[in-house]
mmCIF file of C-alpha atoms in Angstrom:
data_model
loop_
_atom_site.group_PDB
_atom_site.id
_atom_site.type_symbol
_atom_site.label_atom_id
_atom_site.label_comp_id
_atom_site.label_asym_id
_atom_site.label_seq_id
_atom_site.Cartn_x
_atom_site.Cartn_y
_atom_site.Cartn_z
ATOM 1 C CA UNK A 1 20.744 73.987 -72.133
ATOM 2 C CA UNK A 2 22.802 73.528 -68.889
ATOM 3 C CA UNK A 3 22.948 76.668 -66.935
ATOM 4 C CA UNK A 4 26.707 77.706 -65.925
ATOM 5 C CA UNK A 5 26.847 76.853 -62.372
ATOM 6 C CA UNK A 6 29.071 80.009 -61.711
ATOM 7 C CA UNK A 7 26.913 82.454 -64.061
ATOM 8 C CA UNK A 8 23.383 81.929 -61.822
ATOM 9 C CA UNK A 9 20.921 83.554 -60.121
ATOM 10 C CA UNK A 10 19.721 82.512 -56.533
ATOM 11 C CA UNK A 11 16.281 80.623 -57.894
ATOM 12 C CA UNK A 12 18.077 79.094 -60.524
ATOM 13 C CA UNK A 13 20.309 77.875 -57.620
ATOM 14 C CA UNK A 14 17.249 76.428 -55.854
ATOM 15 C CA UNK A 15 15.808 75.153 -58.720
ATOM 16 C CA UNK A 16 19.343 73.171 -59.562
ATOM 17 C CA UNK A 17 19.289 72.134 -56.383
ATOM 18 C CA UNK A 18 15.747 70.424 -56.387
ATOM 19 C CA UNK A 19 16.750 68.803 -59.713
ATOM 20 C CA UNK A 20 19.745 66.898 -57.811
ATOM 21 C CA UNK A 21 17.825 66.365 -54.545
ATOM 22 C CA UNK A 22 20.524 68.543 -52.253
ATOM 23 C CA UNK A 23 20.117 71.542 -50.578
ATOM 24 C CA UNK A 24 23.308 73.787 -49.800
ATOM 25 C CA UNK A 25 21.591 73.521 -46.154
ATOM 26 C CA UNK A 26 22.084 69.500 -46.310
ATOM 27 C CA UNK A 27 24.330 67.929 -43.833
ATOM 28 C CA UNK A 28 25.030 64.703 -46.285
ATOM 29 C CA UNK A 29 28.037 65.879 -47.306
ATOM 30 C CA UNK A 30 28.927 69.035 -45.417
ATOM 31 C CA UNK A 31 32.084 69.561 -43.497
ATOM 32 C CA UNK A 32 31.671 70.555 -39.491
ATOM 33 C CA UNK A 33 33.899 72.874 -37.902
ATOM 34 C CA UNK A 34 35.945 70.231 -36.124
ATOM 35 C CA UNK A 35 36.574 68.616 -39.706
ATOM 36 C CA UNK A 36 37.817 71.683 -41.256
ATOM 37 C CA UNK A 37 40.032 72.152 -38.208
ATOM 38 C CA UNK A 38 41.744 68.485 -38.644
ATOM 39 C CA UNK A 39 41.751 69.517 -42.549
ATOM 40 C CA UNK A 40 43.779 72.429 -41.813
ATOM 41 C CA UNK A 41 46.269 70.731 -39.198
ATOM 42 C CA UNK A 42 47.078 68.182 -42.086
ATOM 43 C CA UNK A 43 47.274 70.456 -45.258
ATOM 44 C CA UNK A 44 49.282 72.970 -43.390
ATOM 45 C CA UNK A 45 51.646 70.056 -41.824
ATOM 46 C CA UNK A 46 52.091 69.133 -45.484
ATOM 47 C CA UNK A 47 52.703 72.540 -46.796
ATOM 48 C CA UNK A 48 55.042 73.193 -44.198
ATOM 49 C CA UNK A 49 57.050 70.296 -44.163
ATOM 50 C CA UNK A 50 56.378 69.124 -47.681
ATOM 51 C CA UNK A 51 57.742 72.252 -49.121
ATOM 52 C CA UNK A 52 60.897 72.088 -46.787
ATOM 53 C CA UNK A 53 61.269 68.781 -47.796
ATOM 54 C CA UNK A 54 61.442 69.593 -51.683
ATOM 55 C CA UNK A 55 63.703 72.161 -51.133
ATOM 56 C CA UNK A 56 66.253 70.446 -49.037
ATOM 57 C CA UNK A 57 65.859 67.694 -51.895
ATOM 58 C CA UNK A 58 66.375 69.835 -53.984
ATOM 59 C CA UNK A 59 69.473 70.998 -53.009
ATOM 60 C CA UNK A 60 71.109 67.592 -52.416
ATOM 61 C CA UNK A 61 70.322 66.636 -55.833
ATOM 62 C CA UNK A 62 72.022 69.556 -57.214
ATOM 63 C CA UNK A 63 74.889 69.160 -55.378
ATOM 64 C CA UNK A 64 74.555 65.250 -56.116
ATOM 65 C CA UNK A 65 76.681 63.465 -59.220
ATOM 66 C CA UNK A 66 74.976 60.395 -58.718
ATOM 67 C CA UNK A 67 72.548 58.852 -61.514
ATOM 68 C CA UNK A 68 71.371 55.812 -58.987
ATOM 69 C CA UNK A 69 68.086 53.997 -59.038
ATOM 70 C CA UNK A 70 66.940 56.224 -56.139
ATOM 71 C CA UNK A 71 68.111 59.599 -57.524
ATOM 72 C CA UNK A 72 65.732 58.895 -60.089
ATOM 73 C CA UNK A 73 62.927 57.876 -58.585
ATOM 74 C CA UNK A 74 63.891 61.411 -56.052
ATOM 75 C CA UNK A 75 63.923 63.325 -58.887
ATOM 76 C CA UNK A 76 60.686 62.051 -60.358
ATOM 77 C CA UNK A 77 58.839 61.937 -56.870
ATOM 78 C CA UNK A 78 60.357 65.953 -55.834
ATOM 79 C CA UNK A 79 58.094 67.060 -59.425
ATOM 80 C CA UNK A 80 55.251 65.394 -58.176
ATOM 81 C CA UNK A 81 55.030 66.968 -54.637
ATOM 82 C CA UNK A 82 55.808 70.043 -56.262
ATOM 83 C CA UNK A 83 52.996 70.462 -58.632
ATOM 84 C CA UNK A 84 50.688 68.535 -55.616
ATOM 85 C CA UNK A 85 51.928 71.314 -52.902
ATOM 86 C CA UNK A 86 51.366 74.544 -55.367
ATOM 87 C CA UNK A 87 47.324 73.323 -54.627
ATOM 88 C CA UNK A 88 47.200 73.214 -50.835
ATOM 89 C CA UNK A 89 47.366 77.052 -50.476
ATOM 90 C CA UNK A 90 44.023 77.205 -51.978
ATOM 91 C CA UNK A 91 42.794 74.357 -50.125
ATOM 92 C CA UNK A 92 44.077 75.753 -46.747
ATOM 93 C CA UNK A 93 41.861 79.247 -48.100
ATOM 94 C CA UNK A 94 38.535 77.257 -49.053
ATOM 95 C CA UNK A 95 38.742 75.315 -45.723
ATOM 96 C CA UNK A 96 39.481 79.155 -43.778
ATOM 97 C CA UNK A 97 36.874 81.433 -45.547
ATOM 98 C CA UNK A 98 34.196 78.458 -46.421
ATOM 99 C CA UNK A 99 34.533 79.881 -49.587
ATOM 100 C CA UNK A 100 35.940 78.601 -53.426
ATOM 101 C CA UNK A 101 37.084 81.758 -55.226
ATOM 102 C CA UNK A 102 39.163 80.659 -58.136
ATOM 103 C CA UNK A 103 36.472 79.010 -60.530
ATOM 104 C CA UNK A 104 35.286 75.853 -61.119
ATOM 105 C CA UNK A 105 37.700 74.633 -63.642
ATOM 106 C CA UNK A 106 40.811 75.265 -60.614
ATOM 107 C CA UNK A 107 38.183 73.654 -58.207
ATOM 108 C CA UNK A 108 38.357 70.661 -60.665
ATOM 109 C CA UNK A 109 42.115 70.738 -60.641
ATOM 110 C CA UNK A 110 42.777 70.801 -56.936
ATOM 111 C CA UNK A 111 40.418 68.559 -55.700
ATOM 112 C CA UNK A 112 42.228 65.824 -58.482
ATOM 113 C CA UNK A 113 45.601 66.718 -57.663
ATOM 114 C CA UNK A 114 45.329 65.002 -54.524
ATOM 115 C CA UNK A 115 44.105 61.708 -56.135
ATOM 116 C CA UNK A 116 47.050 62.324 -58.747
ATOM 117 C CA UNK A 117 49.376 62.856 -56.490
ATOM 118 C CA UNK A 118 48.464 59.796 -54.415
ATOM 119 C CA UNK A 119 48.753 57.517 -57.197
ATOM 120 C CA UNK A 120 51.758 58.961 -58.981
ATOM 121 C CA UNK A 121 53.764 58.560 -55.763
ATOM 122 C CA UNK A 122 52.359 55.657 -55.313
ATOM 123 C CA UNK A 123 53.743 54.119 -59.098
ATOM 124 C CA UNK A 124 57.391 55.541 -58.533
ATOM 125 C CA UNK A 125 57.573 54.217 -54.836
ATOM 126 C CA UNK A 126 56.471 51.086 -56.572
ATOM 127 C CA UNK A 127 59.255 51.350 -59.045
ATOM 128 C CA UNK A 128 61.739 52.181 -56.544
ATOM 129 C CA UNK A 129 61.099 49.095 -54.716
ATOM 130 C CA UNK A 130 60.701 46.601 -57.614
ATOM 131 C CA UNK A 131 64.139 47.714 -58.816
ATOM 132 C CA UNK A 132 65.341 47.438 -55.211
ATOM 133 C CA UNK A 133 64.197 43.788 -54.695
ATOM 134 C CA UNK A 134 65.492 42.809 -58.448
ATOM 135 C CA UNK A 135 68.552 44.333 -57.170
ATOM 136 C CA UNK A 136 68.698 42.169 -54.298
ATOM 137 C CA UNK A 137 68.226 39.154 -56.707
ATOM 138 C CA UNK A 138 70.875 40.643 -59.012
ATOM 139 C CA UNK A 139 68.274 40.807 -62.163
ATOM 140 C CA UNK A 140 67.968 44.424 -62.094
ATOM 141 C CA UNK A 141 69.104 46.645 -65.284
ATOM 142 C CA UNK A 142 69.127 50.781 -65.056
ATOM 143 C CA UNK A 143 67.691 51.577 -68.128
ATOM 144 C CA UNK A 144 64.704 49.858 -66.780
ATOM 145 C CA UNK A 145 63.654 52.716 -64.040
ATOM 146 C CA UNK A 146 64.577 55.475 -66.626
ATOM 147 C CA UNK A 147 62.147 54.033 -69.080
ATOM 148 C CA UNK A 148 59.537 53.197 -66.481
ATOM 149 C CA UNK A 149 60.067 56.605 -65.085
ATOM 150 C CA UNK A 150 59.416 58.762 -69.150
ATOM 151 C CA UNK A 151 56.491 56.379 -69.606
ATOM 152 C CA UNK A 152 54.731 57.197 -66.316
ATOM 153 C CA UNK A 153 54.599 60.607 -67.343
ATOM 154 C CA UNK A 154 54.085 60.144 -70.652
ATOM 155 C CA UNK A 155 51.446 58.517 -69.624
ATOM 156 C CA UNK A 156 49.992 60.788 -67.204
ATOM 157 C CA UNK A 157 50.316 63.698 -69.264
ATOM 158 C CA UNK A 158 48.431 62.310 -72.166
ATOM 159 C CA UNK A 159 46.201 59.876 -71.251
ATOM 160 C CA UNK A 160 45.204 60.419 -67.550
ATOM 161 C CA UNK A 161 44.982 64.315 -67.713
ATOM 162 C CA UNK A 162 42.914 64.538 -70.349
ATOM 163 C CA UNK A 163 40.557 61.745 -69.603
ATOM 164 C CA UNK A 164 40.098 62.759 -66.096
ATOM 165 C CA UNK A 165 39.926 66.425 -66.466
ATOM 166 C CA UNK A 166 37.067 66.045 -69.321
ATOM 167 C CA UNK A 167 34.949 63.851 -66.598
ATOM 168 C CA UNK A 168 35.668 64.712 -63.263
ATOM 169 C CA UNK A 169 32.830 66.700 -61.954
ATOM 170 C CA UNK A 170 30.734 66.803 -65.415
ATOM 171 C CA UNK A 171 28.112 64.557 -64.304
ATOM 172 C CA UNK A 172 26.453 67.136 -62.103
ATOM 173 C CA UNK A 173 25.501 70.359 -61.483
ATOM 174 C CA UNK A 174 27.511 72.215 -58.362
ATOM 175 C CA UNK A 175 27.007 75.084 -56.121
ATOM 176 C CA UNK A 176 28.872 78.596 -57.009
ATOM 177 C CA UNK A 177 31.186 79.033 -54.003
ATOM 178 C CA UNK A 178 31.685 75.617 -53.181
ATOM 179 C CA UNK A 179 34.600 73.301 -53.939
ATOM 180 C CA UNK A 180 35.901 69.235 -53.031
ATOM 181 C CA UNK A 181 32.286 68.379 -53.111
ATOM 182 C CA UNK A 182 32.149 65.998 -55.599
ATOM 183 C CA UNK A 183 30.543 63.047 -53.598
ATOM 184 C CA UNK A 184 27.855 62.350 -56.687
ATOM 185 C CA UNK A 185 29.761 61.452 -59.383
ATOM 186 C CA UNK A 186 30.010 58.371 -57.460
ATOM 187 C CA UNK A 187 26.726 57.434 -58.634
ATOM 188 C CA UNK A 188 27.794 56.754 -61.933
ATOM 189 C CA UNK A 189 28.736 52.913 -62.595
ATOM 190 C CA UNK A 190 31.411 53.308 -64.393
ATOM 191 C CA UNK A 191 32.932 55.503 -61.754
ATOM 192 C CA UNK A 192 32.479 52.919 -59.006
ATOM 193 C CA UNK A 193 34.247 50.567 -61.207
ATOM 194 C CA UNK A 194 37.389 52.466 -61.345
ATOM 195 C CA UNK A 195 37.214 53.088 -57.540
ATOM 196 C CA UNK A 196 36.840 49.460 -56.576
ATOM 197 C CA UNK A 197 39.445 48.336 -58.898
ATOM 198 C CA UNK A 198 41.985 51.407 -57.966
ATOM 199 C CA UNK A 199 41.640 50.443 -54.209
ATOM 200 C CA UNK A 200 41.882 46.941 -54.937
ATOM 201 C CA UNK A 201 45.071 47.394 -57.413
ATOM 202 C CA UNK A 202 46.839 49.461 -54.152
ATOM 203 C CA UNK A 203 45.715 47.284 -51.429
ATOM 204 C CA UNK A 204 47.391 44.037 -52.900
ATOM 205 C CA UNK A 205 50.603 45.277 -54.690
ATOM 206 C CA UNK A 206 51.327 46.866 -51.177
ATOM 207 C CA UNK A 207 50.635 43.904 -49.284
ATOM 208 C CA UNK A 208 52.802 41.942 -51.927
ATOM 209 C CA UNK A 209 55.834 44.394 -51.497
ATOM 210 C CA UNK A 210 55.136 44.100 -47.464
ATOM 211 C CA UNK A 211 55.622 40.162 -48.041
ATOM 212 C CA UNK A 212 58.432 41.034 -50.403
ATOM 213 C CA UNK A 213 60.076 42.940 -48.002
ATOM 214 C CA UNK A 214 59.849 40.586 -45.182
ATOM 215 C CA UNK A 215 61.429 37.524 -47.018
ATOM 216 C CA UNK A 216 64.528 39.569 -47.837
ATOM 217 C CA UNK A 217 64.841 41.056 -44.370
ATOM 218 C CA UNK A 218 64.688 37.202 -43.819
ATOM 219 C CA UNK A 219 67.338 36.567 -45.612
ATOM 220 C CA UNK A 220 69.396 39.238 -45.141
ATOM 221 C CA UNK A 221 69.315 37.934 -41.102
ATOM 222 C CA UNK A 222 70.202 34.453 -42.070
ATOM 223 C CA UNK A 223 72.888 35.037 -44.160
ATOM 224 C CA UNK A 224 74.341 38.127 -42.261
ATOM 225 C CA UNK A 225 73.162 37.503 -38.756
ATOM 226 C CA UNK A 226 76.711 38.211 -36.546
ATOM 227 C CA UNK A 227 78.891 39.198 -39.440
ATOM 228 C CA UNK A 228 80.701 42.556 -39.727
ATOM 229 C CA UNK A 229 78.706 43.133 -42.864
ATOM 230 C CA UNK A 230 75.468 43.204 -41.317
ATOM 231 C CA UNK A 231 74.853 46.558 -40.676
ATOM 232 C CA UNK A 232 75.764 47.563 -44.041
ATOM 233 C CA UNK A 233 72.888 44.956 -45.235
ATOM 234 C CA UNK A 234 70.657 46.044 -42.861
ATOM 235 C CA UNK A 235 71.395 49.857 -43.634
ATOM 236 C CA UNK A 236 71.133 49.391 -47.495
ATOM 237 C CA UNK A 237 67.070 48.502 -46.679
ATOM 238 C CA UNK A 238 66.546 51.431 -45.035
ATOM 239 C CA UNK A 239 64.745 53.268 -48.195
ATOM 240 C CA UNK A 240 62.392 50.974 -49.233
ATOM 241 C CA UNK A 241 61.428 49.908 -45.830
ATOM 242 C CA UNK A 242 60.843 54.254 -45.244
ATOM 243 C CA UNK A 243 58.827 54.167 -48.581
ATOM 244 C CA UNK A 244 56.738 51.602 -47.022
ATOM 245 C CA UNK A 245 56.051 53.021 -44.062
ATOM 246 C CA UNK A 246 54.737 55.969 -46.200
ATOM 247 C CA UNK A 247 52.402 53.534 -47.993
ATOM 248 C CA UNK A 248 51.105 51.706 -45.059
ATOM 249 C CA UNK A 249 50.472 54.420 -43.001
ATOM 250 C CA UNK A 250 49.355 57.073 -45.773
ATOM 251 C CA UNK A 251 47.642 55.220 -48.459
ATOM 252 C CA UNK A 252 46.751 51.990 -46.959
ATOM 253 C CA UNK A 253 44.449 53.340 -44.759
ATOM 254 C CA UNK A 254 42.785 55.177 -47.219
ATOM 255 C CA UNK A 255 42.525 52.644 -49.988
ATOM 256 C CA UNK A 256 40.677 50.085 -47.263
ATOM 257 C CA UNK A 257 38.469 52.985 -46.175
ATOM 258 C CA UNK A 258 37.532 54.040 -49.798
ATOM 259 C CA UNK A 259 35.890 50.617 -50.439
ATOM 260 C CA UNK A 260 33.575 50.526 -47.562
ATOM 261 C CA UNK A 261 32.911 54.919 -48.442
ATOM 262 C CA UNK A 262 31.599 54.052 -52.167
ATOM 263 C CA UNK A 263 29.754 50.821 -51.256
ATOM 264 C CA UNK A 264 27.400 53.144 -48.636
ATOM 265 C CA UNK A 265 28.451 56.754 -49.201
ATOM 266 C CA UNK A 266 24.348 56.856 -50.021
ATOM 267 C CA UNK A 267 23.472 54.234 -47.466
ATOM 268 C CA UNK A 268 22.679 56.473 -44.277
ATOM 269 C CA UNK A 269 22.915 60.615 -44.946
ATOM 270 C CA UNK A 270 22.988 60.875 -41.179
ATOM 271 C CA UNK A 271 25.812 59.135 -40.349
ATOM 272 C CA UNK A 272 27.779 60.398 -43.037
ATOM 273 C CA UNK A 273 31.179 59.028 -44.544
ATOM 274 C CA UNK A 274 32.513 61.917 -46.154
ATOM 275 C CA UNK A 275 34.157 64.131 -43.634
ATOM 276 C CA UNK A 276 36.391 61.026 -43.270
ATOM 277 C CA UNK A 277 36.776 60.159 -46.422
ATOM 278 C CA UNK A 278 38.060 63.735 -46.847
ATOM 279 C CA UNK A 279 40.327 63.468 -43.749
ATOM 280 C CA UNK A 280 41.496 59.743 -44.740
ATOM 281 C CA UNK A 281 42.347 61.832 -48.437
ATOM 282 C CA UNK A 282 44.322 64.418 -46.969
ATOM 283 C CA UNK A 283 46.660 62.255 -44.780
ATOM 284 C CA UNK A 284 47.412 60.845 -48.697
ATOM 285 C CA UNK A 285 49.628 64.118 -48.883
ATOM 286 C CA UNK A 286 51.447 62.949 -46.065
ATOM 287 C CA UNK A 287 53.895 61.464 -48.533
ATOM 288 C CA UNK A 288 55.790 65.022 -49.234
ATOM 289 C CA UNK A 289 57.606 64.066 -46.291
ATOM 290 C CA UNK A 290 59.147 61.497 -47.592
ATOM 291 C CA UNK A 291 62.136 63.592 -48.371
ATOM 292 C CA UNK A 292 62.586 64.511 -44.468
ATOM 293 C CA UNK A 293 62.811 60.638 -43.657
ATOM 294 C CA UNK A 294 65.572 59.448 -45.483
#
């Protein structure tokens, strides 16, 4: 039988630790002080502003009659910073007291929020500008972001949950007190896999809406270029140029670094990736202030 990693004794501790080949002592994977202290700049940053953000969103959509492509996509992103910011409070209190205190189960369900997060912000922003560019080319229908919008979370909610609650962090055995630590499930194949082709998905669609982006600004110059309805042209792609900004300067990063972190996260303990893995993960949440930027 597995022993409950949150109902053991100190030797059983040791001996789990043998079994898995790391001490609570080991520096593989541990944060340093100066880590924690970047960790808390960000996660507070994004509380801060992140929850400002949603509520100022908040209010415009309420006061707001309009059912546009954007208002949406809003609507649908303001949900998913919501659920994502209720998390960092117990973040922000792990990283302060060195210290998880809510179970492992809510251990499981913060540390994934982030990755959810990333990626469901990630799918609308990509909705947002797909339906912006087939606006552009005037083969664009409503409906469509609606639909894409229900299955997304249909999706989410019955597939992803599920699945990735039920896996994440079952591989192994982890220490009582200790959270966001879950550097070894990246042994299994399977899980490398999904990381490779997750990071690979990102890094190209955003590249392809970067080159999307530039031949309509192209356009937009050399049909408009001196006319009086320029700056209306050039004003109407301010929101997907903000939402990639997010993506180039939030996930991008990330993404690129997340390929080289599985390929050697094992390759040299001393030099370790994690810490920046961790830090490269938490600027992810930078998206909340989306809302603040347009």
């Amino acid at each position: 039988l597995k022993p409950n990693m949150y109902n053991t004794t100190p030797s059983s501790l040791v001996t789990i630790y043998n079994e898995t080949g790391l001490s609570e002592n080991s520096t593989c994977h541990q944060l340093q002080l100066s880590h924690k202290t970047i960790l808390l700049v960000i996660y507070s940053t994004i509380l801060i502003g992140g929850t400002l953000g949603v509520i100022l969103m908040s209010f415009c959509l309420l006061k707001s009659h309009s059912r546009s492509t954007s208002t949406i996509v809003v609507i649908n992103l303001v949900a998913t910073h919501s659920v994502f910011l209720v998390t960092i409070p117990f973040r922000i209190s792990y990283y302060v007291q060195n210290q998880w205190n809510y179970g492992f189960f809510f251990c499981k369900v913060s540390s994934s929020m982030v990755h959810i997060h990333m990626y469901l912000s990630f799918l609308f922003y990509v909705v947002l500008l797909a339906t912006k560019y087939l606006t552009f080319l005037t083969i664009y229908r409503k409906p469509y972001v609606v639909a894409a919008s229900v299955l997304i979370w249909v999706v989410v909610i019955l597939i992803v949950f599920p699945t990735y609650f039920s896996n994440y962090g079952s591989s192994e055995r982890y220490a009582h007190g200790r959270c966001f630590q879950f550097q070894r499930e990246l042994k299994r194949k399977s899980v490398i896999i999904i990381n490779y082709m997750a990071s690979s998905c990102m890094i190209v669609v955003i590249c392809t809406l970067v080159a999307c982006q530039g031949v309509i600004l192209a356009k937009v110059i050399k049909t408009h270029s001196g006319s009086l309805s320029a700056h209306l042209e050039f004003g109407a792609q301010k929101t997907p140029l903000t939402f990639l900004l997010i993506m180039l300067v939030c996930f991008l990063p990330y993404q690129l670094f997340r390929i080289h972190y599985v390929k050697n996260i094992d390759a040299d303990c001393s030099a370790t990736l994690s810490p920046y893995n961790e830090i490269l993960l938490a600027f992810t949440g930078g998206s909340t202030l989306d809302s603040l930027l347009f």
